Coordinates of C-alpha atoms and ligand atoms in Angstrom, one line a residue:
X1326 CA 0.1 0.2 -0.2
X1327 CA 1.2 3.5 -0.8
X1328 CA 1.1 6.5 1.0
X1329 CA -0.2 10.2 0.2
X1330 CA 0.7 13.3 1.8
X1331 CA -1.6 16.3 1.0
X1332 CA -1.3 19.8 1.8
X1333 CA -4.3 22.2 1.0
X1334 CA -4.2 26.1 0.9
X1335 CA -7.3 28.3 0.4
X1336 CA -10.7 27.9 1.1
X1337 CA -13.6 25.4 2.0
X1338 CA -13.6 24.6 -1.8
X1339 CA -10.2 23.5 -1.9
X1340 CA -10.6 21.5 1.7
X1341 CA -13.8 19.5 0.2
X1342 CA -11.8 19.0 -3.2
X1343 CA -8.8 17.3 -1.4
X1344 CA -11.2 15.1 0.3
X1345 CA -12.6 13.7 -3.2
X1346 CA -8.9 13.2 -4.2
X1347 CA -8.3 11.0 -1.2
X1348 CA -11.5 9.1 -2.1
X1349 CA -10.1 9.0 -5.7
X1350 CA -6.5 7.9 -4.4
X1351 CA -7.9 5.3 -2.1
X1352 CA -9.2 3.5 -5.1
X1353 CA -5.8 3.1 -6.5
X1354 CA -4.6 1.9 -3.0
X1355 CA -3.1 5.3 -1.7
X1356 CA -3.9 5.5 2.2
X1357 CA -3.2 9.2 4.1
X1358 CA -0.1 9.9 5.8
X1359 CA 0.3 12.7 8.0
X1360 CA 4.6 12.4 7.7
X1361 CA 5.6 13.8 4.5
X1362 CA 9.1 11.7 4.9
X1363 CA 6.7 8.4 4.8
X1364 CA 5.1 9.8 1.7
X1365 CA 5.0 8.1 -2.0
X1366 CA 3.0 10.9 -3.4
X1367 CA 2.8 14.3 -2.0
X1368 CA 0.0 16.6 -3.6
X1369 CA -0.3 20.5 -3.1
X1370 CA -3.9 21.8 -3.4
X1371 CA -3.1 25.2 -3.8
X1372 CA -4.9 28.9 -3.8
X1373 CA -3.8 31.7 -5.7
X1374 CA -6.5 34.4 -4.2
X1375 CA -3.6 36.5 -3.2
X1376 CA 0.2 36.5 -3.7
X1377 CA 0.8 35.5 0.0
X1378 CA -1.1 32.3 -0.8
X1379 CA 1.1 31.6 -3.7
X1380 CA 4.3 32.5 -1.6
X1381 CA 3.1 29.9 1.2
X1382 CA 3.0 27.1 -1.2
X1383 CA 6.5 27.8 -3.2
X1384 CA 8.2 27.2 0.2
X1385 CA 6.5 24.0 0.9
X1386 CA 7.0 23.0 -2.7
X1387 CA 11.0 23.6 -2.2
X1388 CA 11.1 21.3 1.0
X1389 CA 9.4 18.6 -0.9
X1390 CA 11.7 19.2 -3.8
X1391 CA 14.6 18.9 -1.3
X1392 CA 13.0 15.4 -0.2
X1393 CA 12.8 14.3 -3.6
X1394 CA 16.7 14.8 -4.4
X1395 CA 17.0 12.0 -1.3
X1396 CA 14.4 10.0 -2.8
X1397 CA 13.7 10.1 -6.5
X1398 CA 10.8 7.9 -6.7
X1399 CA 8.7 10.4 -4.5
X1400 CA 5.9 11.9 -6.9
X1401 CA 5.2 15.4 -6.5
X1402 CA 1.6 16.5 -7.8
X1403 CA 0.4 20.1 -7.8
X1404 CA -3.5 20.5 -8.1
X1405 CA -6.2 23.5 -7.5
X1406 CA -6.2 27.4 -8.5
X1407 CA -2.6 28.4 -8.7
X1408 CA -2.2 25.1 -11.0
X1409 CA -5.1 25.9 -12.9
X1410 CA -3.7 29.3 -13.4
X1411 CA -0.1 29.0 -13.9
X1412 CA 0.2 25.2 -15.7
X1413 CA 3.0 26.2 -17.9
X1414 CA 5.1 28.6 -15.7
X1415 CA 4.8 25.6 -12.9
X1416 CA 6.3 23.1 -15.1
X1417 CA 9.0 25.4 -16.6
X1418 CA 10.1 26.4 -13.2
X1419 CA 9.9 23.3 -11.2
X1420 CA 11.1 20.6 -13.3
X1421 CA 10.8 18.1 -10.5
X1422 CA 6.9 18.3 -10.0
X1423 CA 5.4 15.2 -11.8
X1424 CA 1.8 15.7 -12.0
X1425 CA 0.0 19.4 -12.7
X1426 CA -3.9 19.1 -12.5
X1427 CA -6.7 21.9 -12.4
X1428 CA -9.8 22.4 -10.6
X1429 CA -11.7 21.1 -13.4
X1430 CA -10.6 17.6 -13.9
X1431 CA -10.0 16.2 -10.3
X1432 CA -11.9 12.8 -11.4
X1433 CA -8.7 12.3 -13.8
X1434 CA -6.6 11.7 -11.0
X1435 CA -6.1 8.2 -10.6
X1436 CA -5.3 8.1 -14.3
X1437 CA -2.8 10.9 -14.2
X1438 CA -1.1 9.2 -11.0
X1439 CA -0.8 6.0 -12.8
X1440 CA 1.0 7.6 -15.6
X1441 CA 3.3 9.4 -13.5
X1442 CA 4.1 6.0 -11.5
X1443 CA 5.1 4.5 -15.0
X1444 CA 7.7 7.5 -15.5
X1445 CA 5.5 10.0 -17.4
X1446 CA 5.4 13.5 -16.2
X1447 CA 1.8 14.5 -16.8
X1448 CA -0.3 18.0 -17.0
X1449 CA -3.7 18.1 -17.6
X1450 CA -5.9 21.2 -17.3
X1451 CA -9.2 21.9 -18.7
X1452 CA -10.9 25.0 -19.2
X1453 CA -14.3 24.3 -18.4
X1454 CA -16.0 21.5 -15.8
X1455 CA -17.2 18.5 -17.8
X1456 CA -20.8 18.7 -18.9
X1457 CA -21.9 16.3 -16.4
X1458 CA -20.7 16.9 -13.5
X1459 CA -19.0 13.7 -12.1
X1460 CA -19.9 11.9 -8.5
X1461 CA -16.7 11.8 -6.8
X1462 CA -15.6 9.3 -4.1
X1463 CA -14.6 11.1 -0.9
X1464 CA -12.8 10.4 2.2
X1465 CA -13.7 13.0 4.9
X1466 CA -11.2 14.4 7.5
X1467 CA -13.8 15.3 9.9
X1468 CA -16.7 13.0 11.8
X1469 CA -19.7 15.4 12.7
X1470 CA -19.8 18.3 10.4
X1471 CA -19.2 17.9 6.6
X1472 CA -18.7 20.1 3.5
X1473 CA -21.1 19.4 0.4
X1474 CA -20.3 21.3 -2.6
X1475 CA -23.4 22.5 -4.1
X1476 CA -22.4 24.9 -6.9
X1477 CA -19.0 25.6 -8.6
X1478 CA -17.4 28.5 -10.2
X1479 CA -18.9 32.1 -9.9
X1480 CA -20.2 34.3 -12.8
X1481 CA -19.8 37.5 -10.9
X1482 CA -16.5 39.8 -12.4
X1483 CA -15.3 41.3 -9.4
X1484 CA -12.5 43.4 -10.6
X1485 CA -9.8 42.3 -8.0
X1486 CA -10.8 38.6 -8.1
X1487 CA -9.3 35.8 -10.0
X1488 CA -11.6 33.0 -8.8
X1489 CA -13.8 33.5 -12.1
X1490 CA -10.9 32.7 -14.2
X1491 CA -9.8 30.0 -12.5
X1492 CA -13.0 28.2 -11.3
X1493 CA -15.5 29.2 -14.4
X1494 CA -18.9 29.6 -14.6
X1495 CA -21.6 28.8 -12.1
X1496 CA -22.7 25.3 -12.3
X1497 CA -25.4 23.6 -9.8
X1498 CA -25.6 20.0 -8.8
X1499 CA -29.0 18.8 -9.2
X1500 CA -30.9 18.5 -5.8
X1501 CA -31.2 14.4 -6.7
X1502 CA -27.4 14.0 -6.2
X1503 CA -27.1 16.4 -3.2
X1504 CA -29.7 15.0 -1.3
X1505 CA -28.4 11.7 -1.6
X1506 CA -24.7 12.4 -0.5
X1507 CA -26.6 13.9 2.5
X1508 CA -28.7 11.3 3.2
X1509 CA -25.5 9.1 3.4
X1510 CA -23.9 11.4 5.6
X1511 CA -26.6 11.4 8.1
X1512 CA -26.8 7.5 7.8
X1513 CA -22.7 8.1 8.7
X1514 CA -23.6 9.9 11.9
X1515 CA -23.1 13.5 10.4
X1516 CA -24.8 16.0 12.0
X1517 CA -24.0 19.1 10.3
X1518 CA -23.4 20.1 6.3
X1519 CA -22.1 23.3 5.2
X1520 CA -23.5 23.8 1.5
X1521 CA -20.5 25.2 -0.4
X1522 CA -19.9 27.6 -3.3
X1523 CA -17.8 30.6 -4.6
X1524 CA -21.3 32.3 -4.8
X1525 CA -23.5 29.6 -3.2
X1526 CA -26.5 31.9 -2.9
X1527 CA -26.8 31.6 -6.8
X1528 CA -27.8 28.2 -6.0
X1529 CA -30.0 26.3 -8.8
X1530 CA -30.7 29.4 -11.0
X1531 CA -28.5 27.8 -13.8
X1532 CA -30.1 24.6 -13.7
X1533 CA -33.8 26.0 -13.7
X1534 CA -35.6 26.0 -16.9
X1535 CA -36.2 29.4 -17.7
X1536 CA -32.7 30.3 -16.9
X1537 CA -31.1 32.6 -19.7
X1538 CA -27.6 32.0 -20.7
X1539 CA -27.1 35.3 -22.5
X1540 CA -28.4 37.1 -19.7
X1541 CA -26.5 35.1 -17.0
X1542 CA -23.9 37.5 -16.2
X1543 CA -23.6 39.0 -12.7
X1544 CA -26.3 40.3 -11.1
X1545 CA -29.2 38.0 -12.6
X1546 CA -31.7 36.1 -11.0
X1547 CA -34.1 33.9 -13.4
X1548 CA -37.7 34.9 -12.7
X1549 CA -39.7 32.3 -10.7
X1550 CA -36.8 29.6 -10.9
X1551 CA -37.4 26.1 -10.0
X1552 CA -34.5 25.5 -8.1
X1553 CA -32.9 28.1 -5.3
X1554 CA -30.6 27.8 -2.1
X1555 CA -33.7 28.6 0.1
X1556 CA -35.7 25.5 -2.0
X1557 CA -32.3 23.3 -1.1
X1558 CA -32.4 24.3 2.6
X1559 CA -35.8 22.9 2.7
X1560 CA -35.2 19.7 1.5
X1561 CA -32.3 19.0 3.2
X1562 CA -34.2 20.2 6.5
X1563 CA -36.4 16.9 6.1
X1564 CA -33.5 14.3 6.6
X1565 CA -33.3 12.9 9.6
X1566 CA -30.3 12.9 11.6
X1567 CA -29.0 16.2 10.0
X1568 CA -29.2 18.9 12.9
X1569 CA -27.7 22.0 11.3
X1570 CA -27.2 23.2 8.0
X1571 CA -25.1 26.3 7.0
X1572 CA -23.8 27.6 3.5
X1573 CA -21.0 29.5 2.6
X1574 CA -20.3 32.1 0.7
X1575 CA -22.9 34.1 -0.2
X1576 CA -23.1 37.6 -2.3
X1577 CA -25.4 40.3 -1.2
X1578 CA -27.0 40.4 -4.6
X1579 CA -28.4 37.0 -4.1
X1580 CA -29.9 37.2 -0.6
X1581 CA -33.5 36.9 -1.5
X1582 CA -36.6 37.5 1.1
X1583 CA -37.1 33.9 0.0
X1584 CA -33.8 33.0 1.6
X1585 CA -34.2 35.1 4.8
X1586 CA -37.5 33.6 5.1
X1587 CA -36.8 30.1 4.9
X1588 CA -33.7 30.7 7.5
X1589 CA -36.3 32.1 9.8
X1590 CA -38.6 29.5 9.6
X1591 CA -36.3 26.4 9.4
X1592 CA -35.0 25.3 13.1
X1593 CA -32.1 23.3 11.4
X1594 CA -30.9 26.3 9.2
X1595 CA -28.2 28.2 11.3
X1596 CA -28.7 32.0 11.7
X1597 CA -25.5 32.6 10.4
X1598 CA -24.6 34.7 7.4
X1599 CA -21.4 34.9 5.8
X1600 CA -22.1 37.9 3.0
X1601 CA -19.0 39.9 2.3
X1602 CA -19.5 43.7 1.9
X1603 CA -15.7 44.0 0.7
X1604 CA -16.0 47.9 1.3
X1605 CA -18.2 50.4 3.1
X1606 CA -17.5 53.1 0.3
X1607 CA -19.8 53.4 -2.5
X1608 CA -17.2 54.6 -4.9
X1609 CA -14.9 51.7 -3.9
X1610 CA -17.8 49.4 -4.6
X1611 CA -18.8 50.8 -7.9
X1612 CA -14.9 50.3 -9.1
X1613 CA -14.9 46.6 -7.6
X1614 CA -17.8 45.9 -9.8
X1615 CA -20.1 44.4 -6.5
X1616 CA -23.1 45.8 -8.1
X1617 CA -24.5 47.0 -4.7
X1618 CA -24.4 50.4 -2.5
X1619 CA -23.4 50.6 0.9
X1620 CA -27.1 51.5 1.3
X1621 CA -28.4 48.6 -0.5
X1622 CA -26.0 46.5 2.0
X1623 CA -27.2 47.9 5.3
X1624 CA -30.8 47.2 4.0
X1625 CA -30.1 43.8 3.5
X1626 CA -28.7 43.6 7.2
X1627 CA -31.7 45.2 8.4
X1628 CA -33.9 42.7 6.8
X1629 CA -32.0 40.0 8.1
X1630 CA -32.0 41.5 11.7
X1631 CA -35.7 42.5 11.6
X1632 CA -36.7 38.3 10.8
X1633 CA -34.0 37.1 12.6
X1634 CA -32.7 39.3 15.4
X1635 CA -30.1 37.2 16.6
X1636 CA -28.4 36.5 13.4
X1637 CA -24.7 36.3 13.1
X1638 CA -23.5 38.4 10.0
X1639 CA -20.1 38.2 8.8
X1640 CA -17.9 39.7 6.1
X1641 CA -14.7 39.9 4.4
X1642 CA -13.0 43.4 3.5
X1643 CA -10.4 44.2 1.4
X1644 CA -7.9 47.5 2.4
X1645 CA -6.2 49.5 -0.1
X1646 CA -7.9 48.7 -3.3
X1647 CA -6.2 50.7 -6.0
X1648 CA -7.1 54.4 -5.9
X1649 CA -8.7 54.1 -2.1
X1650 CA -8.4 57.3 -0.4
X1651 CA -8.1 58.0 3.4
X1652 CA -11.7 59.2 3.2
X1653 CA -12.8 55.8 1.6
X1654 CA -11.2 53.8 3.6
X1655 CA -12.3 55.4 6.7
X1656 CA -16.0 54.5 5.2
X1657 CA -15.2 51.3 5.6
X1658 CA -14.3 51.7 9.2
X1659 CA -17.4 53.4 9.8
X1660 CA -19.7 50.6 8.1
X1661 CA -17.8 48.0 10.3
X1662 CA -18.9 49.8 13.4
X1663 CA -22.2 50.9 12.6
X1664 CA -23.0 47.3 11.3
X1665 CA -21.2 45.5 14.3
X1666 CA -20.2 42.3 11.9
X1667 CA -19.7 39.2 14.1
X1668 CA -16.6 38.7 12.2
X1669 CA -14.5 40.0 9.2
X1670 CA -11.5 38.3 7.5
X1671 CA -9.8 41.3 6.4
X1672 CA -6.6 41.5 3.9
X1673 CA -4.3 43.9 1.9
X1674 CA -5.3 44.0 -1.9
X1675 CA -3.5 41.9 -4.1
X1676 CA -2.8 42.2 -7.5
X1677 CA -3.9 39.3 -9.5
X1678 CA -3.2 38.4 -12.8
X1679 CA -5.2 39.0 -15.7
X1680 CA -7.7 41.0 -13.2
X1681 CA -9.0 44.6 -14.2
X1682 CA -7.4 46.4 -11.3
X1683 CA -4.0 44.9 -11.7
X1684 CA -3.6 47.3 -14.7
X1685 CA -4.9 50.3 -12.9
X1686 CA -2.5 53.0 -12.2
X1687 CA -3.5 54.1 -9.0
X1688 CA -2.2 51.0 -7.0
X1689 CA -1.6 51.8 -3.1
X1690 CA 1.7 51.5 -1.5
X1691 CA 2.5 48.2 0.4
X1692 CA 3.3 50.6 3.2
X1693 CA -0.1 52.5 3.3
X1694 CA -2.3 49.3 2.8
X1695 CA -0.7 47.4 5.5
X1696 CA -1.4 50.4 7.7
X1697 CA -4.9 50.5 6.8
X1698 CA -5.4 47.1 7.4
X1699 CA -3.7 46.9 10.9
X1700 CA -6.3 49.7 11.9
X1701 CA -9.2 48.0 10.5
X1702 CA -8.0 44.6 12.2
X1703 CA -7.7 46.6 15.0
X1704 CA -11.6 47.6 14.6
X1705 CA -12.8 44.3 14.0
X1706 CA -11.1 42.8 16.9
X1707 CA -12.5 45.1 19.4
X1708 CA -16.1 44.5 17.9
X1709 CA -15.8 40.9 18.2
X1710 CA -14.5 40.9 21.7
X1711 CA -17.0 43.2 22.8
X1712 CA -19.7 41.0 21.3
X1713 CA -18.2 37.9 22.3
X1714 CA -17.4 39.1 25.8
X1715 CA -21.6 39.7 26.1
X1716 CA -21.7 35.9 26.2
X1717 CA -19.6 35.1 29.3
X1718 CA -21.6 33.2 31.8
X1719 CA -23.9 32.4 29.4
X1720 CA -25.3 29.1 28.0
X1721 CA -24.5 28.6 24.5
X1722 CA -25.3 25.5 22.4
X1723 CA -22.7 23.6 21.2
X1724 CA -22.2 20.8 18.5
X1725 CA -19.3 18.6 19.9
X1726 CA -16.9 18.3 16.7
X1727 CA -13.6 16.9 17.8
X1728 CA -11.6 16.1 20.9
X1729 CA -8.2 17.8 21.6
X1730 CA -5.4 16.1 20.5
X1731 CA -3.4 17.0 23.3
X1732 CA -5.9 16.9 26.2
X1733 CA -8.3 14.2 26.3
X1734 CA -10.8 16.2 28.6
X1735 CA -11.0 19.1 26.2
X1736 CA -13.4 19.2 23.3
X1737 CA -14.2 21.6 20.5
X1738 CA -17.4 22.8 18.5
X1739 CA -19.2 25.9 17.4
X1740 CA -22.3 27.9 18.2
X1741 CA -25.0 28.1 16.1
X1742 CA -23.5 31.1 15.0
X1743 CA -20.4 29.5 13.9
X1744 CA -17.9 30.9 16.7
X1745 CA -15.2 28.3 18.0
X1746 CA -15.9 27.0 21.4
X1747 CA -12.8 25.3 23.2
X1748 CA -14.2 23.6 26.6
X1749 CA -13.2 21.3 29.4
X1750 CA -15.3 18.6 30.2
X1751 CA -15.0 17.2 33.7
X1752 CA -15.8 13.3 34.4
X1753 CA -17.0 12.1 31.2
X1754 CA -16.1 10.3 28.5
X1755 CA -15.2 13.0 25.3
X1756 CA -15.6 10.5 22.8
X1757 CA -18.9 9.6 23.8
X1758 CA -19.9 13.1 23.5
X1759 CA -18.8 13.4 20.0
X1760 CA -21.5 14.8 17.9
X1761 CA -24.0 15.8 20.4
X1762 CA -25.3 19.3 21.0
X1763 CA -24.6 20.1 24.7
X1764 CA -24.8 23.4 26.6
X1765 CA -21.3 25.1 27.5
X1766 CA -20.9 27.9 30.0
X1767 CA -19.0 30.4 28.6
X1768 CA -16.0 31.3 30.9
X1769 CA -13.5 33.5 28.5
X1770 CA -14.2 35.5 25.4
X1771 CA -11.5 35.9 22.8
X1772 CA -12.1 37.9 19.8
X1773 CA -12.0 34.8 17.6
X1774 CA -13.1 32.2 19.8
X1775 CA -14.9 31.2 23.3
X1776 CA -13.8 29.0 26.1
X1777 CA -16.0 27.4 28.6
X1778 CA -17.0 24.4 30.6
X1779 CA -19.2 21.5 30.7
X1780 CA -20.0 19.8 33.8
X1781 CA -21.7 16.3 33.3
X1782 CA -22.9 14.5 36.4
X1783 CA -21.4 10.9 35.5
Ligands
SAH1047 N1 -17.0 34.8 -3.2 C1 -16.6 35.3 -2.5 C2 -15.3 35.4 -2.1 C3 -14.2 34.5 -2.8 S1 -12.7 34.8 -2.2 C4 -17.0 36.6 -2.4 O1 -17.8 37.2 -3.2 O2 -17.4 37.3 -1.2 C5 -12.6 35.1 -0.4 C6 -12.2 36.8 -0.4 O3 -10.9 36.7 -0.8 C7 -13.0 37.6 -0.9 O4 -14.3 37.9 -0.4 C8 -12.4 38.8 -1.1 O5 -12.2 39.6 0.2 C9 -10.7 38.4 -1.0 N2 -10.0 38.6 -2.0 C10 -10.2 38.0 -3.2 N3 -9.2 38.6 -4.2 C11 -8.1 39.6 -3.3 C12 -7.2 40.2 -3.9 N4 -7.1 40.6 -5.1 N5 -6.6 41.1 -2.7 C13 -7.0 41.0 -1.5 N6 -8.1 40.3 -0.9 C14 -8.8 39.6 -2.1
SF4_1048 FE1 -14.7 36.8 -6.6 FE2 -16.4 38.3 -6.6 FE3 -17.0 36.0 -7.7 FE4 -16.3 36.4 -4.7 S1 -18.3 37.5 -6.4 S2 -15.5 34.8 -6.1 S3 -14.7 37.9 -4.9 S4 -15.5 37.3 -8.4
F3S1049 FE1 -8.3 30.0 -3.3 FE2 -9.1 29.0 -5.3 FE3 -10.5 29.2 -2.8 S1 -8.1 30.8 -5.3 S2 -9.9 31.3 -2.2 S3 -8.7 28.1 -3.2 S4 -11.3 29.1 -5.2

């Protein structure tokens, strides 16, 4: 039996893809190892959302390259978004890489590996997803919560973003195959599913009969579609054994009344909305091609909060978009303070090849971008800590996801609003609690997580 070491960079979509790669590799007798020195095959599933993601990968690839010098039989594969984008460059600059394959042909992995095993270097990148999406085997790295791809690709054209060019146009899986997958998960004891897509709130439109391919650029919702994320949530809600349903990532344009009402209605749908705003300034939003204004975004937040008062709303923000003035940046800070997001991921703008904004002349200096980013982070952290502090001494409903590797009396899980909670358990067999929903008393609040304790009688 051969061993595979896999390192995954980037978003949940990549993490889900890696689990499918493990499923495919299992069929040709590769088993996962956590130790790169024992590996016969190393795969890097790459991300290229920002230059820093590329650099993290290059340094790991360098380490694998050195290992290959000691063990020439070691096979090295590069998958994911950077491979999709830079195949030729990778092949010519890293001749020790054996396999380069993209995000659209993961199903071909066993064939490519077998060719490489026979000594033939391979590179296979498809520009488009196959017409009929293949159902891939999977080996999950989690026991209680699972990712389920529901829509691939993104039809938006945000001027900073490389995703549409590497992940292609939106393509939904049918509700039938999704439901089959979730039913299987329920029968295997999984309790929570996160429905995944780069633009998950567009789920179902492209497979609805009144979808117009001509109109289907960004900012399009077909009239009265047969399929939508809201409808999918309702179907999944009926599956016995699944206790929580989430989705990731949404776009404000597609947050419909139907979606908000459905989440308000369905007890298993978590009141958690990750709907990135990106900037709190109208001029910047326009230049980013986000197709909403600050006012529109705020109205969406109001609507969500009026129907689901306790909803968590989280966002991503970019600091230092080309041409962003001090005043425009401060409008973002103001929006963060006014809306009081439950969490925000932030990043300095990173110019990406072949995106419109990389060509613009008004790029902001690294120094200024980083200064703005630091300030924005301090504001975000303050709000998150303040919000989390309100939870001190309260009981929170937590789904037990895992036991700590280092302390068998410590468990981790998440609240319905997706806040990470680490908690100690007195006098219980932790493994027995896996997959259970428990009440945890919060004893410490950090900006990004909570600590708590659970006391069990016997
Ligand atoms: N589809 C999601 C996000 C996908 S990418 C959405 O529209 O919100 C994840 C995050 O990376 C984005 O929300 C954005 O904040 C950030 N990002 C994307 N391109 C970037 C770039 N060129 N520089 C810095 N951050 C970027
Ligand atoms: Fe990128 Fe915009 Fe699509 Fe999100 S919606 S993946 S930011 S192009
Ligand atoms: Fe990165 Fe690709 Fe996800 S670029 S953020 S891994 S879609």
